[in-house]
């Protein structure tokens, strides 16, 4: 072979090799956002809101997500399209039981979620013996465990679907009470690093027509659940940051970030106190229904020194009576309710604030209470 032939053969080989190099991927794809559906049998079996939500996310451009959890439905929803089977739904489990038995931490360690979708509380309703405050305390513990596993976890908490009186006589009212308390509870725990978004799955859901037994959704009910999850989930996916173990981001082809419409909105009625420690208190009516309402109070340290505790006083003018509170302890004598910090939220830096929520009864009218506070 001539020298010129050898040179041509060598050049051709290099060009072929180069073509293979160029054809290879330049960078690896970003790790998918890990989304853990957490709940009871409404999430577990068949739990087909997950399949419908997955499909809508995929067809809306949210393709870089991974549903995670230690349970698989094996494709049992059979919706006619592919979906992710993984979840952390456990039939018969309650929020209080999961919290009391510390069942969540090992699930979290295995799934390593960036986002948690929580529909819990249905199994806490049976018998009507668990107070709403106890259910919310369980929610608070679960959130703490989520943040211990991933400080930047984003949490979507559902106002759960209704239950029929034919299935449980006391449950419909107890579901209403829990759902009414959730927005205020979430507002008190949300942070910039680990926000809590509320998804209203209750509104528009009919336990008589959208379930098969007054509790578990039928196909129409699962579709309503998926439709209600979607705006809250896309709001969260639009702001997911990388977890410590991997870079994860959602990559929608079009912006779908939306704000969640609250189930009820109220006006703020600020009432300031310049007493001991220059404490300022602000009252908000969150929601109101026949015979009861949910209120929220924010206490702010307006002094230049840190506080070690705080007390708020609510004076009602129309016979309202506080029945329960969260993120604080409340007692009422006559028209005056005295509310004290819950220890973990008593220490406020200068300019810092804490919020608490409560449920109270009302009869003919429900004027805003006069609110004052003092720092310790």
PDB file of N, CA and C in Angstrom, residues 21-58:
ATOM      1  N   UNK A  21     -18.044  10.179  18.342  1.00  0.00           N
ATOM      2  CA  UNK A  21     -17.877  11.041  19.510  1.00  0.00           C
ATOM      3  C   UNK A  21     -18.906  12.157  19.505  1.00  0.00           C
ATOM      4  N   UNK A  22     -19.108  12.772  18.334  1.00  0.00           N
ATOM      5  CA  UNK A  22     -20.074  13.863  18.241  1.00  0.00           C
ATOM      6  C   UNK A  22     -21.475  13.365  18.529  1.00  0.00           C
ATOM      7  N   UNK A  23     -21.793  12.147  18.127  1.00  0.00           N
ATOM      8  CA  UNK A  23     -23.143  11.627  18.285  1.00  0.00           C
ATOM      9  C   UNK A  23     -23.496  11.336  19.736  1.00  0.00           C
ATOM     10  N   UNK A  24     -22.509  11.186  20.602  1.00  0.00           N
ATOM     11  CA  UNK A  24     -22.773  10.859  21.999  1.00  0.00           C
ATOM     12  C   UNK A  24     -23.381  12.022  22.740  1.00  0.00           C
ATOM     13  N   UNK A  25     -24.061  11.775  23.896  1.00  0.00           N
ATOM     14  CA  UNK A  25     -24.683  12.841  24.667  1.00  0.00           C
ATOM     15  C   UNK A  25     -23.644  13.779  25.239  1.00  0.00           C
ATOM     16  N   UNK A  26     -23.943  15.089  25.180  1.00  0.00           N
ATOM     17  CA  UNK A  26     -23.001  16.082  25.695  1.00  0.00           C
ATOM     18  C   UNK A  26     -23.043  16.152  27.205  1.00  0.00           C
ATOM     19  N   UNK A  27     -24.265  16.078  27.781  1.00  0.00           N
ATOM     20  CA  UNK A  27     -24.406  16.149  29.245  1.00  0.00           C
ATOM     21  C   UNK A  27     -25.452  15.135  29.659  1.00  0.00           C
ATOM     22  N   UNK A  28     -25.403  14.721  30.912  1.00  0.00           N
ATOM     23  CA  UNK A  28     -26.403  13.808  31.430  1.00  0.00           C
ATOM     24  C   UNK A  28     -27.656  14.582  31.805  1.00  0.00           C
ATOM     25  N   UNK A  29     -28.809  13.920  31.702  1.00  0.00           N
ATOM     26  CA  UNK A  29     -30.084  14.569  32.025  1.00  0.00           C
ATOM     27  C   UNK A  29     -30.175  14.817  33.519  1.00  0.00           C
ATOM     28  N   UNK A  30     -30.912  15.898  33.880  1.00  0.00           N
ATOM     29  CA  UNK A  30     -31.109  16.207  35.293  1.00  0.00           C
ATOM     30  C   UNK A  30     -31.927  15.104  35.946  1.00  0.00           C
ATOM     31  N   UNK A  31     -31.628  14.814  37.204  1.00  0.00           N
ATOM     32  CA  UNK A  31     -32.382  13.802  37.933  1.00  0.00           C
ATOM     33  C   UNK A  31     -33.825  14.252  38.081  1.00  0.00           C
ATOM     34  N   UNK A  32     -34.742  13.306  38.039  1.00  0.00           N
ATOM     35  CA  UNK A  32     -36.160  13.627  38.120  1.00  0.00           C
ATOM     36  C   UNK A  32     -36.541  14.094  39.522  1.00  0.00           C
ATOM     37  N   UNK A  33     -37.575  14.928  39.600  1.00  0.00           N
ATOM     38  CA  UNK A  33     -38.134  15.346  40.880  1.00  0.00           C
ATOM     39  C   UNK A  33     -38.899  14.170  41.472  1.00  0.00           C
ATOM     40  N   UNK A  34     -38.588  13.834  42.709  1.00  0.00           N
ATOM     41  CA  UNK A  34     -39.161  12.662  43.358  1.00  0.00           C
ATOM     42  C   UNK A  34     -40.411  13.089  44.137  1.00  0.00           C
ATOM     43  N   UNK A  35     -41.562  12.582  43.736  1.00  0.00           N
ATOM     44  CA  UNK A  35     -42.854  12.969  44.300  1.00  0.00           C
ATOM     45  C   UNK A  35     -43.468  11.762  45.011  1.00  0.00           C
ATOM     46  N   UNK A  36     -43.744  11.897  46.313  1.00  0.00           N
ATOM     47  CA  UNK A  36     -44.277  10.782  47.091  1.00  0.00           C
ATOM     48  C   UNK A  36     -45.740  11.025  47.450  1.00  0.00           C
ATOM     49  N   UNK A  37     -46.684  10.290  46.846  1.00  0.00           N
ATOM     50  CA  UNK A  37     -48.074  10.344  47.299  1.00  0.00           C
ATOM     51  C   UNK A  37     -48.202   9.584  48.621  1.00  0.00           C
ATOM     52  N   UNK A  38     -48.672  10.266  49.654  1.00  0.00           N
ATOM     53  CA  UNK A  38     -48.744   9.695  51.006  1.00  0.00           C
ATOM     54  C   UNK A  38     -50.196   9.689  51.465  1.00  0.00           C
ATOM     55  N   UNK A  39     -50.684   8.534  51.908  1.00  0.00           N
ATOM     56  CA  UNK A  39     -52.063   8.501  52.367  1.00  0.00           C
ATOM     57  C   UNK A  39     -52.497   7.128  52.824  1.00  0.00           C
ATOM     58  N   UNK A  40     -53.812   6.942  52.819  1.00  0.00           N
ATOM     59  CA  UNK A  40     -54.425   5.684  53.246  1.00  0.00           C
ATOM     60  C   UNK A  40     -54.939   4.934  52.025  1.00  0.00           C
ATOM     61  N   UNK A  41     -56.067   4.220  52.162  1.00  0.00           N
ATOM     62  CA  UNK A  41     -56.566   3.429  51.029  1.00  0.00           C
ATOM     63  C   UNK A  41     -57.037   4.288  49.868  1.00  0.00           C
ATOM     64  N   UNK A  42     -57.392   5.540  50.120  1.00  0.00           N
ATOM     65  CA  UNK A  42     -57.804   6.430  49.032  1.00  0.00           C
ATOM     66  C   UNK A  42     -56.619   6.704  48.113  1.00  0.00           C
ATOM     67  N   UNK A  43     -55.417   6.626  48.656  1.00  0.00           N
ATOM     68  CA  UNK A  43     -54.191   6.764  47.860  1.00  0.00           C
ATOM     69  C   UNK A  43     -53.682   5.409  47.389  1.00  0.00           C
ATOM     70  N   UNK A  44     -53.913   4.375  48.223  1.00  0.00           N
ATOM     71  CA  UNK A  44     -53.305   3.071  47.940  1.00  0.00           C
ATOM     72  C   UNK A  44     -54.075   2.256  46.923  1.00  0.00           C
ATOM     73  N   UNK A  45     -55.314   1.926  47.231  1.00  0.00           N
ATOM     74  CA  UNK A  45     -55.985   0.963  46.389  1.00  0.00           C
ATOM     75  C   UNK A  45     -57.458   1.226  46.180  1.00  0.00           C
ATOM     76  N   UNK A  46     -57.824   1.473  44.898  1.00  0.00           N
ATOM     77  CA  UNK A  46     -56.887   1.567  43.776  1.00  0.00           C
ATOM     78  C   UNK A  46     -56.134   2.891  43.700  1.00  0.00           C
ATOM     79  N   UNK A  47     -56.650   3.928  44.346  1.00  0.00           N
ATOM     80  CA  UNK A  47     -55.901   5.196  44.369  1.00  0.00           C
ATOM     81  C   UNK A  47     -55.643   5.783  43.002  1.00  0.00           C
ATOM     82  N   UNK A  48     -56.609   5.666  42.115  1.00  0.00           N
ATOM     83  CA  UNK A  48     -56.347   6.016  40.715  1.00  0.00           C
ATOM     84  C   UNK A  48     -56.279   7.505  40.435  1.00  0.00           C
ATOM     85  N   UNK A  49     -56.462   8.336  41.447  1.00  0.00           N
ATOM     86  CA  UNK A  49     -56.155   9.758  41.235  1.00  0.00           C
ATOM     87  C   UNK A  49     -54.690   9.928  40.874  1.00  0.00           C
ATOM     88  N   UNK A  50     -53.845   9.020  41.366  1.00  0.00           N
ATOM     89  CA  UNK A  50     -52.415   9.119  41.067  1.00  0.00           C
ATOM     90  C   UNK A  50     -52.165   8.941  39.576  1.00  0.00           C
ATOM     91  N   UNK A  51     -52.828   7.936  38.972  1.00  0.00           N
ATOM     92  CA  UNK A  51     -52.652   7.686  37.533  1.00  0.00           C
ATOM     93  C   UNK A  51     -53.146   8.873  36.717  1.00  0.00           C
ATOM     94  N   UNK A  52     -54.287   9.420  37.105  1.00  0.00           N
ATOM     95  CA  UNK A  52     -54.862  10.547  36.364  1.00  0.00           C
ATOM     96  C   UNK A  52     -54.008  11.801  36.521  1.00  0.00           C
ATOM     97  N   UNK A  53     -53.497  12.021  37.729  1.00  0.00           N
ATOM     98  CA  UNK A  53     -52.621  13.171  37.951  1.00  0.00           C
ATOM     99  C   UNK A  53     -51.319  13.007  37.175  1.00  0.00           C
ATOM    100  N   UNK A  54     -50.738  11.827  37.227  1.00  0.00           N
ATOM    101  CA  UNK A  54     -49.500  11.557  36.478  1.00  0.00           C
ATOM    102  C   UNK A  54     -49.691  11.857  34.999  1.00  0.00           C
ATOM    103  N   UNK A  55     -50.787  11.374  34.444  1.00  0.00           N
ATOM    104  CA  UNK A  55     -51.046  11.562  33.023  1.00  0.00           C
ATOM    105  C   UNK A  55     -51.205  13.047  32.684  1.00  0.00           C
ATOM    106  N   UNK A  56     -51.927  13.783  33.512  1.00  0.00           N
ATOM    107  CA  UNK A  56     -52.111  15.202  33.221  1.00  0.00           C
ATOM    108  C   UNK A  56     -50.796  15.965  33.346  1.00  0.00           C
ATOM    109  N   UNK A  57     -49.992  15.605  34.332  1.00  0.00           N
ATOM    110  CA  UNK A  57     -48.687  16.259  34.458  1.00  0.00           C
ATOM    111  C   UNK A  57     -47.830  15.991  33.221  1.00  0.00           C
ATOM    112  N   UNK A  58     -47.797  14.743  32.793  1.00  0.00           N
ATOM    113  CA  UNK A  58     -46.979  14.390  31.633  1.00  0.00           C
ATOM    114  C   UNK A  58     -47.444  15.131  30.382  1.00  0.00           C
TER     115      UNK A  58
END
